[in-house]
CSV table of C-alpha atoms and ligand atoms in Angstrom, one decimal:
chain,number,residue,atom,x,y,z
B,21,MET,CA,-6.1,-9.6,33.1
B,22,THR,CA,-8.7,-6.9,33.6
B,23,ILE,CA,-8.4,-4.0,31.3
B,24,ALA,CA,-9.9,-0.5,31.7
B,25,VAL,CA,-10.9,1.4,28.6
B,26,GLU,CA,-11.3,5.2,28.6
B,27,VAL,CA,-12.5,7.0,25.5
B,28,THR,CA,-11.7,10.6,24.6
B,29,THR,CA,-13.2,12.3,21.6
B,30,ASP,CA,-12.1,15.5,19.8
B,31,ARG,CA,-14.7,18.1,18.9
B,32,ARG,CA,-13.6,18.8,15.3
B,33,PHE,CA,-13.7,15.3,13.7
B,34,GLY,CA,-15.4,13.3,16.5
B,35,THR,CA,-12.4,11.0,16.4
B,36,ASN,CA,-11.9,8.6,19.4
B,37,SER,CA,-8.5,8.2,21.1
B,38,TYR,CA,-8.5,5.4,23.6
B,39,LEU,CA,-6.5,4.7,26.8
B,40,VAL,CA,-6.4,1.0,27.4
B,41,GLU,CA,-4.9,0.0,30.8
B,42,ASP,CA,-4.0,-3.2,32.5
B,43,GLU,CA,-5.6,-2.5,35.9
B,44,GLN,CA,-3.2,-4.8,37.7
B,45,THR,CA,0.1,-3.5,36.4
B,46,HIS,CA,-1.0,0.0,35.2
B,47,ASP,CA,0.7,-0.6,31.9
B,48,ALA,CA,-1.2,1.1,29.1
B,49,VAL,CA,-1.4,1.9,25.4
B,50,VAL,CA,-3.0,4.8,23.6
B,51,ILE,CA,-4.9,3.7,20.5
B,52,ASP,CA,-5.1,6.4,17.9
B,53,SER,CA,-4.2,10.0,18.4
B,54,ASN,CA,-7.0,12.5,17.7
B,55,LEU,CA,-6.9,16.3,17.5
B,56,GLU,CA,-7.2,16.9,21.3
B,57,PRO,CA,-4.3,14.8,22.7
B,58,ASP,CA,-4.6,16.6,26.1
B,59,LEU,CA,-7.7,14.6,26.8
B,60,VAL,CA,-6.0,11.2,26.7
B,61,ILE,CA,-2.9,12.6,28.3
B,62,ASP,CA,-5.0,13.8,31.3
B,63,ALA,CA,-6.8,10.5,31.4
B,64,ALA,CA,-3.5,8.6,31.6
B,65,ARG,CA,-2.2,10.9,34.4
B,66,ALA,CA,-5.5,10.7,36.4
B,67,ARG,CA,-5.3,6.9,36.4
B,68,GLY,CA,-1.5,6.7,37.0
B,69,ALA,CA,-1.2,4.7,33.8
B,70,ARG,CA,2.2,4.0,32.4
B,71,VAL,CA,1.8,4.3,28.6
B,72,ARG,CA,4.1,1.8,26.9
B,73,ALA,CA,3.2,2.4,23.3
B,74,ILE,CA,1.0,4.3,20.9
B,75,VAL,CA,-0.9,2.0,18.6
B,76,LEU,CA,-2.5,3.3,15.4
B,77,THR,CA,-5.4,1.6,13.6
B,78,HIS,CA,-4.5,3.7,10.4
B,79,THR,CA,-3.0,7.0,9.5
B,80,ASP,CA,-5.7,9.4,8.4
B,81,ILE,CA,-4.8,12.8,9.8
B,82,ASP,CA,-7.5,12.8,12.5
B,83,HIS,CA,-6.0,9.5,13.9
B,84,ILE,CA,-2.4,10.8,14.1
B,85,ALA,CA,-2.8,14.5,14.7
B,86,GLY,CA,-1.7,14.5,18.3
B,87,LEU,CA,1.4,12.1,18.0
B,88,HIS,CA,4.0,14.8,18.7
B,89,GLU,CA,2.1,15.9,21.9
B,90,LEU,CA,1.7,12.3,23.0
B,91,ARG,CA,5.5,11.7,22.6
B,92,GLU,CA,6.2,14.8,24.6
B,93,ALA,CA,3.9,13.6,27.4
B,94,PHE,CA,4.9,9.9,27.5
B,95,GLY,CA,8.5,9.9,26.2
B,96,PRO,CA,9.9,8.1,23.2
B,97,VAL,CA,7.6,5.1,23.4
B,98,PRO,CA,7.1,3.0,20.3
B,99,ILE,CA,4.5,3.9,17.7
B,100,ALA,CA,3.0,0.7,16.3
B,101,ILE,CA,1.4,0.6,12.9
B,102,HIS,CA,0.9,-1.7,9.9
B,103,ALA,CA,3.9,-1.7,7.5
B,104,ALA,CA,1.7,-0.5,4.6
B,105,GLU,CA,1.3,2.9,6.4
B,106,ARG,CA,4.6,3.3,8.2
B,107,ASP,CA,5.9,5.9,5.8
B,108,VAL,CA,3.1,8.2,6.7
B,109,VAL,CA,4.4,8.5,10.3
B,110,GLU,CA,8.1,8.1,9.7
B,111,GLN,CA,8.5,10.3,6.6
B,112,GLY,CA,5.3,12.4,6.4
B,113,LYS,CA,4.2,10.7,3.2
B,114,PRO,CA,0.5,11.5,2.6
B,115,LEU,CA,-1.8,8.5,3.1
B,116,ARG,CA,-4.2,9.9,0.5
B,117,ARG,CA,-3.5,11.1,-3.0
B,118,GLU,CA,-6.3,13.6,-2.3
B,119,PHE,CA,-4.5,15.4,0.5
B,120,GLY,CA,-1.1,17.1,0.9
B,121,PRO,CA,2.0,16.0,2.8
B,122,LEU,CA,2.1,15.9,6.6
B,123,ALA,CA,4.5,17.4,9.1
B,124,THR,CA,4.6,14.1,11.0
B,125,GLN,CA,8.1,12.6,11.1
B,126,LEU,CA,8.7,10.3,14.0
B,127,ASP,CA,11.2,7.7,15.0
B,128,ASN,CA,10.9,4.5,17.0
B,129,VAL,CA,8.1,3.2,14.7
B,130,THR,CA,7.4,-0.5,14.8
B,131,SER,CA,5.3,-2.7,12.5
B,132,LEU,CA,2.0,-4.5,13.4
B,133,ILE,CA,1.8,-7.9,11.7
B,134,GLU,CA,-1.4,-9.7,10.8
B,135,GLY,CA,-2.0,-12.7,13.1
B,136,GLU,CA,0.7,-11.7,15.5
B,137,THR,CA,0.6,-10.5,19.0
B,138,TYR,CA,2.0,-7.0,19.8
B,139,ARG,CA,3.2,-6.7,23.4
B,140,ALA,CA,3.3,-3.4,25.2
B,141,GLY,CA,4.4,-4.0,28.8
B,142,SER,CA,1.9,-6.5,30.2
B,143,LEU,CA,-0.7,-5.8,27.5
B,144,GLU,CA,-1.1,-8.2,24.6
B,145,LEU,CA,-2.7,-6.9,21.4
B,146,GLU,CA,-3.7,-9.4,18.7
B,147,VAL,CA,-3.4,-7.8,15.3
B,148,LEU,CA,-6.1,-8.3,12.6
B,149,HIS,CA,-5.4,-6.7,9.3
B,150,THR,CA,-8.7,-5.1,8.2
B,151,PRO,CA,-7.8,-3.0,5.1
B,152,GLY,CA,-10.2,-1.4,2.6
B,153,HIS,CA,-10.7,2.0,4.3
B,154,SER,CA,-6.9,2.3,4.0
B,155,PRO,CA,-4.3,-0.2,3.0
B,156,GLY,CA,-2.8,-0.7,6.5
B,157,GLY,CA,-6.0,-0.6,8.5
B,158,VAL,CA,-5.9,-2.9,11.5
B,159,THR,CA,-8.2,-4.0,14.2
B,160,LEU,CA,-6.6,-4.7,17.6
B,161,LYS,CA,-8.1,-7.4,19.9
B,162,ILE,CA,-7.3,-7.0,23.6
B,163,ASP,CA,-9.2,-9.3,25.9
B,164,GLY,CA,-12.9,-9.1,25.0
B,165,CYS,CA,-12.4,-5.8,23.2
B,166,LEU,CA,-11.9,-4.9,19.6
B,167,PHE,CA,-10.5,-1.5,18.4
B,168,THR,CA,-11.7,-1.3,14.8
B,169,GLY,CA,-10.5,2.1,13.7
B,170,ASP,CA,-12.5,3.2,10.7
B,171,ALA,CA,-13.3,-0.3,9.4
B,172,LEU,CA,-16.4,-1.0,11.5
B,173,PHE,CA,-18.7,1.5,13.3
B,174,ALA,CA,-21.9,1.1,15.2
B,175,GLY,CA,-24.4,0.8,12.4
B,176,SER,CA,-21.9,1.6,9.6
B,177,VAL,CA,-18.6,0.9,8.0
B,178,GLY,CA,-15.7,3.1,7.0
B,179,ARG,CA,-15.7,5.1,3.8
B,180,SER,CA,-14.1,3.6,0.8
B,181,ASP,CA,-14.3,6.4,-1.8
B,182,PHE,CA,-10.6,7.3,-1.6
B,183,ALA,CA,-8.2,6.3,-4.4
B,184,ASN,CA,-6.5,3.7,-2.1
B,185,SER,CA,-9.7,2.4,-0.6
B,186,ASP,CA,-11.5,-0.8,-1.5
B,187,GLY,CA,-15.0,-1.3,-0.4
B,188,ALA,CA,-15.2,-5.0,-1.3
B,189,VAL,CA,-11.9,-5.8,0.6
B,190,LEU,CA,-13.3,-3.8,3.6
B,191,LEU,CA,-16.5,-5.8,3.8
B,192,GLU,CA,-14.7,-9.1,3.3
B,193,GLY,CA,-12.3,-8.4,6.1
B,194,ILE,CA,-15.1,-7.3,8.5
B,195,ARG,CA,-17.1,-10.5,7.6
B,196,ARG,CA,-14.2,-12.9,7.8
B,197,LYS,CA,-12.2,-11.6,10.7
B,198,LEU,CA,-14.6,-9.6,12.9
B,199,LEU,CA,-18.1,-11.1,12.5
B,200,THR,CA,-16.7,-14.5,13.2
B,201,LEU,CA,-15.7,-13.5,16.7
B,202,PRO,CA,-18.0,-14.0,19.7
B,203,ASP,CA,-21.2,-11.9,19.8
B,204,ASP,CA,-20.4,-10.3,23.2
B,205,MET,CA,-17.1,-8.9,21.9
B,206,ILE,CA,-17.1,-5.1,22.5
B,207,VAL,CA,-16.4,-3.0,19.5
B,208,TYR,CA,-14.6,0.4,20.1
B,209,SER,CA,-14.6,2.3,16.8
B,210,GLY,CA,-12.6,5.2,15.5
B,211,HIS,CA,-15.7,7.4,15.6
B,212,GLY,CA,-19.0,7.2,17.5
B,213,PRO,CA,-20.2,4.9,20.3
B,214,ALA,CA,-19.2,1.4,21.3
B,215,THR,CA,-21.2,-1.6,20.1
B,216,THR,CA,-20.8,-5.3,20.1
B,217,ILE,CA,-20.2,-7.9,17.3
B,218,GLY,CA,-23.6,-9.5,18.0
B,219,ARG,CA,-25.4,-6.2,17.6
B,220,GLU,CA,-23.6,-5.3,14.3
B,221,LYS,CA,-24.3,-8.8,12.9
B,222,ARG,CA,-28.1,-8.2,13.6
B,223,MET,CA,-28.4,-4.5,12.9
B,224,ASN,CA,-25.7,-3.1,10.7
B,225,PRO,CA,-27.3,-2.3,7.3
B,226,PHE,CA,-24.0,-2.5,5.5
B,227,LEU,CA,-23.4,-6.0,6.6
B,228,ALA,CA,-26.9,-7.5,5.9
S,328,ZN,ZN1,-11.3,8.6,11.1
């Protein structure tokens, strides 16, 4: 399988929303839903990609803001998320005690399970639970690519100062589940540029 990855970034939070496409079948997923959903919708249309699911690394508002627009564009495709944060998308329950309720209430939500493979058309996504920034944070492994959400960034890690964050759990998950993967694995984060596992092992000051 050869996959193509296109990144789109909103201007307000600098949050990345990815289109990941199987180049043979054109089956695709959108990973995270930032504040400018038109960008990833346009990218999918330009490639002729068939979006089979929307997959969320976690449910902070800047990663789910465009869900209604994505559903309008792609139809009632499943929204896949870790069970610990399902209520945020299904019932508009706030993820953070610090913020108010959301106007996000969507159906056809499905759970991502640690260690299992999530299938969307011809794409296979391996689910690694990497909590600590938020309880249901996941990293998705597709081919040689990792989509780490707000767990691991180029040169940094996610914030863990919210009431439901846990900095020690975050670092442990990154060390045990991500840094043990091959050095040439490409890391696509929730914010900022792509990096590799090898580079973060050598250069990330939070993991030294
Ligand atoms: Zn974020």
